[in-house]
mmCIF file with all atom_site columns, C-alpha atoms in Angstrom:
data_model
loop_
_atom_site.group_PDB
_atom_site.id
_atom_site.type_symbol
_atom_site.label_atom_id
_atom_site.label_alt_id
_atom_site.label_comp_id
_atom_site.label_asym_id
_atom_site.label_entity_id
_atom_site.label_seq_id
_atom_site.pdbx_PDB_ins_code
_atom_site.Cartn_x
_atom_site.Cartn_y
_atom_site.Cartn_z
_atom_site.occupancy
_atom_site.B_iso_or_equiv
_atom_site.pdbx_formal_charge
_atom_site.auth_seq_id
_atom_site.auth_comp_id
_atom_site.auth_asym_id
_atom_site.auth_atom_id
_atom_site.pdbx_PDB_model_num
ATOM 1   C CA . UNK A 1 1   ? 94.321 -1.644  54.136 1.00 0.00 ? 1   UNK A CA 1
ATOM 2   C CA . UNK A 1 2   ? 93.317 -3.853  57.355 1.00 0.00 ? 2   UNK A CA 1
ATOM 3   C CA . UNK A 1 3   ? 94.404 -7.508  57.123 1.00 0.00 ? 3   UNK A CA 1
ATOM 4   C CA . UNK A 1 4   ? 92.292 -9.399  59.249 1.00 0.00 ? 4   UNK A CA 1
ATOM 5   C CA . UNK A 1 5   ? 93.708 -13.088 60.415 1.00 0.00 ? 5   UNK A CA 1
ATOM 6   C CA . UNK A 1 6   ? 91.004 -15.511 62.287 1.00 0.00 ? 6   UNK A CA 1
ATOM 7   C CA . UNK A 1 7   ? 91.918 -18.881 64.338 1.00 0.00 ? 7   UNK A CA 1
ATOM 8   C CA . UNK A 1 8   ? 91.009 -21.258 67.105 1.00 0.00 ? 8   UNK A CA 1
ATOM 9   C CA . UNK A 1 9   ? 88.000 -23.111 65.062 1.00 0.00 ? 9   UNK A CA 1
ATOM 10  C CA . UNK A 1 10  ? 87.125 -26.482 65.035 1.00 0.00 ? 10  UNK A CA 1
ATOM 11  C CA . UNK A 1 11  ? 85.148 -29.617 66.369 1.00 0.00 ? 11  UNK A CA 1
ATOM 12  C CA . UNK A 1 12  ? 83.381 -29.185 69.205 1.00 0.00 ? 12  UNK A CA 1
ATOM 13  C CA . UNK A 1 13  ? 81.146 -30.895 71.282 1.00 0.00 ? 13  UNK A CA 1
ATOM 14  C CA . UNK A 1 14  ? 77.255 -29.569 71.603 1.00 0.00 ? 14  UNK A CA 1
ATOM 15  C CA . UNK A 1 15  ? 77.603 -27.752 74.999 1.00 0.00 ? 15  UNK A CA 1
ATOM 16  C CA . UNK A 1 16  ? 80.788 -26.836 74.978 1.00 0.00 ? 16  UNK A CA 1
ATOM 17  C CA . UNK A 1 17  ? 83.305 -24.084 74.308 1.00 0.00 ? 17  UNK A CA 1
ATOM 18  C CA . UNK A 1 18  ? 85.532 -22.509 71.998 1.00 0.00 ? 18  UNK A CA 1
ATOM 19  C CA . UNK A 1 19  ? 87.591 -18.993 71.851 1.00 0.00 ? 19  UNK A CA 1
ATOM 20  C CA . UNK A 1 20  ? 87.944 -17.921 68.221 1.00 0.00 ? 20  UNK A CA 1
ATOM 21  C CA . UNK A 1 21  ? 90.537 -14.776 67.707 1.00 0.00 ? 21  UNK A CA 1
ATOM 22  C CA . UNK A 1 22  ? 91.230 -12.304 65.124 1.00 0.00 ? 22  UNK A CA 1
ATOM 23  C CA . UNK A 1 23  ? 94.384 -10.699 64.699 1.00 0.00 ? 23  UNK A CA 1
ATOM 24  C CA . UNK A 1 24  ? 94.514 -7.309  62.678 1.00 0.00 ? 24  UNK A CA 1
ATOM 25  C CA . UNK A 1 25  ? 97.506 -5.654  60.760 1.00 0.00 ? 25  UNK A CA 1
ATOM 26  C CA . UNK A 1 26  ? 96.712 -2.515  62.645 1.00 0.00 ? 26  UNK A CA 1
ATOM 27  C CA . UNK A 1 27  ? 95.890 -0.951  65.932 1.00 0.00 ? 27  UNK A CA 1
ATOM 28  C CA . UNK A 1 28  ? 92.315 -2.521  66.327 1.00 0.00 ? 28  UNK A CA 1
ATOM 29  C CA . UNK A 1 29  ? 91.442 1.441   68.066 1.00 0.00 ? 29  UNK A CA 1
ATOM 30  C CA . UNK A 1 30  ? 91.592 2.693   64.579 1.00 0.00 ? 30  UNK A CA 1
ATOM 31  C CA . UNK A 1 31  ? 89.105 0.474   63.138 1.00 0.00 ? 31  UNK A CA 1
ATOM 32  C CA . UNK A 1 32  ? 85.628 2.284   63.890 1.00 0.00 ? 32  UNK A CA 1
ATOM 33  C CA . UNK A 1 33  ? 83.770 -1.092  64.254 1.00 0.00 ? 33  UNK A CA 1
ATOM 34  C CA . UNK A 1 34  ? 85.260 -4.802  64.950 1.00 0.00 ? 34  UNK A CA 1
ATOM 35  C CA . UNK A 1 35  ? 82.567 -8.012  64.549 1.00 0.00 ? 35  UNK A CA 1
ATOM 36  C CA . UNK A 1 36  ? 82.155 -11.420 64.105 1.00 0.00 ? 36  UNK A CA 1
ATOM 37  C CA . UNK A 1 37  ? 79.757 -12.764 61.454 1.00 0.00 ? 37  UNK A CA 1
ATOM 38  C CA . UNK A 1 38  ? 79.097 -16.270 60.372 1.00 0.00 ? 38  UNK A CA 1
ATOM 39  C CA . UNK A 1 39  ? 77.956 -18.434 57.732 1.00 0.00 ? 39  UNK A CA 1
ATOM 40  C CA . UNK A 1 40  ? 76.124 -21.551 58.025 1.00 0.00 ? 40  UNK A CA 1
ATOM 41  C CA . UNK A 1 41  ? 75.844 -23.942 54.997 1.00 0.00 ? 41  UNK A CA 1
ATOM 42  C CA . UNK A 1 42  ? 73.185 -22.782 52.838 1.00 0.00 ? 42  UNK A CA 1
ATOM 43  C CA . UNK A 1 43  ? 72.464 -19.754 54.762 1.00 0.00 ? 43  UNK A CA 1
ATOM 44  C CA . UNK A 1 44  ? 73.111 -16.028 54.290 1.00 0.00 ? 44  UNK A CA 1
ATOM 45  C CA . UNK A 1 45  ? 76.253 -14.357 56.436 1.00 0.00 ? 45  UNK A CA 1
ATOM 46  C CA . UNK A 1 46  ? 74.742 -13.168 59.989 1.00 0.00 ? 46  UNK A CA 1
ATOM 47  C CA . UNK A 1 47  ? 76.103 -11.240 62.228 1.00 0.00 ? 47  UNK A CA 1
ATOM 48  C CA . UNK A 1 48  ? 76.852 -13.009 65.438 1.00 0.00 ? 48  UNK A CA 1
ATOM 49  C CA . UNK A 1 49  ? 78.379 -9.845  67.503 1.00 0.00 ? 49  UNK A CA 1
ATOM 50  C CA . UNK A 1 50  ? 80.635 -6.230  67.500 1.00 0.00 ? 50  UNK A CA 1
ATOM 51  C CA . UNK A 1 51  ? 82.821 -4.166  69.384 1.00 0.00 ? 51  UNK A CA 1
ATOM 52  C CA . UNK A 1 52  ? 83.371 -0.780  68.602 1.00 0.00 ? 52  UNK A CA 1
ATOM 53  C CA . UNK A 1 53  ? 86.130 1.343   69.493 1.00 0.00 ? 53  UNK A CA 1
ATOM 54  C CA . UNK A 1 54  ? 85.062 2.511   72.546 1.00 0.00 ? 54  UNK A CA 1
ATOM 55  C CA . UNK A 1 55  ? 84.407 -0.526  73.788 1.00 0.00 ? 55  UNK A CA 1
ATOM 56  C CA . UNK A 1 56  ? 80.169 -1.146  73.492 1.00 0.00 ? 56  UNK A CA 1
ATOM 57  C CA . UNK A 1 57  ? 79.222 -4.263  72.202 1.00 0.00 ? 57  UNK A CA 1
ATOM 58  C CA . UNK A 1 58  ? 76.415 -5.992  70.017 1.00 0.00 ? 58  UNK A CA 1
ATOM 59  C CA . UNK A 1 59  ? 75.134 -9.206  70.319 1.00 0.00 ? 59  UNK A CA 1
ATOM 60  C CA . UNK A 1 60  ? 73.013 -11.346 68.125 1.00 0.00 ? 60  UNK A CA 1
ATOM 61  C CA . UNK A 1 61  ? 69.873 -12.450 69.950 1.00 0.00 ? 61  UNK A CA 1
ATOM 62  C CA . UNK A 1 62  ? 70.763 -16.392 69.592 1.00 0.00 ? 62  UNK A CA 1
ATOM 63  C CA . UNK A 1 63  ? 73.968 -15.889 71.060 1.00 0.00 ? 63  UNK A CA 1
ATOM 64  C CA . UNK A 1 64  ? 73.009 -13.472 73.854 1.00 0.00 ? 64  UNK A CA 1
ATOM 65  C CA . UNK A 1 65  ? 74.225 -14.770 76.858 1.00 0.00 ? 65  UNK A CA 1
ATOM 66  C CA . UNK A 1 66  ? 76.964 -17.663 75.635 1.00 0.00 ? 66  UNK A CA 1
ATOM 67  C CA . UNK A 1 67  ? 78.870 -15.758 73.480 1.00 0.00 ? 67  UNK A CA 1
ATOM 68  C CA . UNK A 1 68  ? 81.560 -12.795 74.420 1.00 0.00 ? 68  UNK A CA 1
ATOM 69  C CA . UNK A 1 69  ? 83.525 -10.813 72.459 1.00 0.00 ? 69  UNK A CA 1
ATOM 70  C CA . UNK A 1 70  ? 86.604 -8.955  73.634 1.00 0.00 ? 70  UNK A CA 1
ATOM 71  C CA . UNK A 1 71  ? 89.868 -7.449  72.344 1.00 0.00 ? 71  UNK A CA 1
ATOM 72  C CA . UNK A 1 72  ? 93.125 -7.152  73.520 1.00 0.00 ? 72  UNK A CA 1
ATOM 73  C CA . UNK A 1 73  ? 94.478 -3.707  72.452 1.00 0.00 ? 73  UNK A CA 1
ATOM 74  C CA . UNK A 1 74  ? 98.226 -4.525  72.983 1.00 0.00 ? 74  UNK A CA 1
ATOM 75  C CA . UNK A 1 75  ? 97.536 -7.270  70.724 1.00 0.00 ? 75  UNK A CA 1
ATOM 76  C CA . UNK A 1 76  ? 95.533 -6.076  67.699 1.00 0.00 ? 76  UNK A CA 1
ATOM 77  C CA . UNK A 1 77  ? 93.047 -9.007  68.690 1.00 0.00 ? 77  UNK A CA 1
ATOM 78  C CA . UNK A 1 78  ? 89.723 -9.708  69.152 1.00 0.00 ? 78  UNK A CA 1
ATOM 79  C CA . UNK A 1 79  ? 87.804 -12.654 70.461 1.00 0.00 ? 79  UNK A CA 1
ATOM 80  C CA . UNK A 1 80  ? 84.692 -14.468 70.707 1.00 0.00 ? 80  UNK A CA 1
ATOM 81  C CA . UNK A 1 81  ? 84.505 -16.933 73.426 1.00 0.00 ? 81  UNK A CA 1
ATOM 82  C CA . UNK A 1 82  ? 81.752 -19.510 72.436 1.00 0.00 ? 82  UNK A CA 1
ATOM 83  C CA . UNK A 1 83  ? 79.922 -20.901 75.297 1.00 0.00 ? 83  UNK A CA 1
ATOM 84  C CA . UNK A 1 84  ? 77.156 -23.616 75.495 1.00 0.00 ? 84  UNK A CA 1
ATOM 85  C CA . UNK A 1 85  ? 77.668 -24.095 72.034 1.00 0.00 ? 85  UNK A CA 1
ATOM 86  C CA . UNK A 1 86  ? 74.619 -25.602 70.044 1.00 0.00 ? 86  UNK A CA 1
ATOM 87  C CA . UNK A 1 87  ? 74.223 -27.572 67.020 1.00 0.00 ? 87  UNK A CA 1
ATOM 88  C CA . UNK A 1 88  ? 72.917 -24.309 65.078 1.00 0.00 ? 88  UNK A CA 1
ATOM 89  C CA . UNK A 1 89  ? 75.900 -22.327 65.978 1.00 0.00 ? 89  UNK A CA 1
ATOM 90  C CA . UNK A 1 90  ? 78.189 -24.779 63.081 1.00 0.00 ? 90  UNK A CA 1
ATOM 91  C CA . UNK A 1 91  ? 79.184 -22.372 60.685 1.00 0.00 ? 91  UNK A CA 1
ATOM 92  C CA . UNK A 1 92  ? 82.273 -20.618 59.197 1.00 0.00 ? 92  UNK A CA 1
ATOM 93  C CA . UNK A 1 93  ? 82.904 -17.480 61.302 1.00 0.00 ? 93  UNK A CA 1
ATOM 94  C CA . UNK A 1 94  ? 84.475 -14.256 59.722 1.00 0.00 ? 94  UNK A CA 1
ATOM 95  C CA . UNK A 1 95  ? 86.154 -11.508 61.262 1.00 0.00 ? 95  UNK A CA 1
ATOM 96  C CA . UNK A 1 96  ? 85.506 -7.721  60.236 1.00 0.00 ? 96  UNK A CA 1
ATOM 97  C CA . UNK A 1 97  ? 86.349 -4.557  60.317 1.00 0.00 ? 97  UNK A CA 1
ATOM 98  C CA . UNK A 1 98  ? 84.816 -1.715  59.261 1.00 0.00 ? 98  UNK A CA 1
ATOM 99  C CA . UNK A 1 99  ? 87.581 1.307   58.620 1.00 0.00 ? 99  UNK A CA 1
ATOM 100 C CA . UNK A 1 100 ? 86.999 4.669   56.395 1.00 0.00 ? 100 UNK A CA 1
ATOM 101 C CA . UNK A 1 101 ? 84.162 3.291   54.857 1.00 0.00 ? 101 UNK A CA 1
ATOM 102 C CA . UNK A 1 102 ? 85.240 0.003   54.184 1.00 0.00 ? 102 UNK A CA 1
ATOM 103 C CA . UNK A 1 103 ? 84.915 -3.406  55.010 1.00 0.00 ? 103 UNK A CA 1
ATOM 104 C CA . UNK A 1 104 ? 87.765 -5.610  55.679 1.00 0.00 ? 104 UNK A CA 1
ATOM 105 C CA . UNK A 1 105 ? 87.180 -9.374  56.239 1.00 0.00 ? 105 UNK A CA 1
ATOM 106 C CA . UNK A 1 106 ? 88.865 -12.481 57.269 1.00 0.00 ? 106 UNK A CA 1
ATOM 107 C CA . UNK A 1 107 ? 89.292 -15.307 55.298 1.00 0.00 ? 107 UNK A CA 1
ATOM 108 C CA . UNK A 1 108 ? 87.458 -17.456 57.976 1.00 0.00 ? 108 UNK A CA 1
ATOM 109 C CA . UNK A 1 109 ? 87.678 -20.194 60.604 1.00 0.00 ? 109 UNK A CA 1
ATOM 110 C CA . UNK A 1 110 ? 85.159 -23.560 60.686 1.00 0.00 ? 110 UNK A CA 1
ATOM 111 C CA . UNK A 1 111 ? 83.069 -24.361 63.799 1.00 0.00 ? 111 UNK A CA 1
ATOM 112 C CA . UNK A 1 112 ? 81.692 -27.882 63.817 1.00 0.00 ? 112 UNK A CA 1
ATOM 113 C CA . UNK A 1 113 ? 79.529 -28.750 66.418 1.00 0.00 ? 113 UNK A CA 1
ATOM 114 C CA . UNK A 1 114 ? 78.679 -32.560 67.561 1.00 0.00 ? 114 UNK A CA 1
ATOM 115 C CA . UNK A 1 115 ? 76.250 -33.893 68.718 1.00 0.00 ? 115 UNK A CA 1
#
């Protein structure tokens, strides 16, 4: 079973940036598919961007072009480094994994943007 631990959230000004990582109880290169997916109040969970194991990535088309997401193998981590960051991009952000079949999540990290 993949335990998946999220941090780095919080306030943040409209414009500006943020890194949120994910830290996995596993080598991340065993875990077929690696993502980020958020949910804004009221709204259903989106995705906001993947990795996969050999490295390809996915991208949401509002985030396409200010948001990156990366790993670091040694480190069973994954990030997404939030740039330009927009009022629309407040939301709790999830980490996932998709191993054997399954989905693994996070229990989630809060971005607040401000205007």
């Amino acid at each position: 079973q993949v335990q998946l631990v999220e941090s780095g959230g919080g306030l943040v000004q409209s414009g500006g940036s943020l890194r949120l990582s994910c830290t996995a109880s596993m080598n991340i290169l065993t875990i077929v598919v690696m993502g980020w997916y958020r949910q804004a109040p009221g709204k259903e969970r989106e995705l906001v961007a993947t990795i996969r194991t050999g490295g390809s990535t996915n991208y949401a088309d509002s985030v396409k072009g200010r948001f990156a997401i990366s790993r670091d193998i040694d480190k069973n981590t994954i990030f997404l480094q939030m740039n330009n960051l927009e009022d629309g991009d407040t939301a709790d952000y999830y980490c996932q994994g998709h191993q054997w079949g399954v989905d693994y999540w996070g229990k989630g990290t809060r971005v607040t943007g401000s205007s």
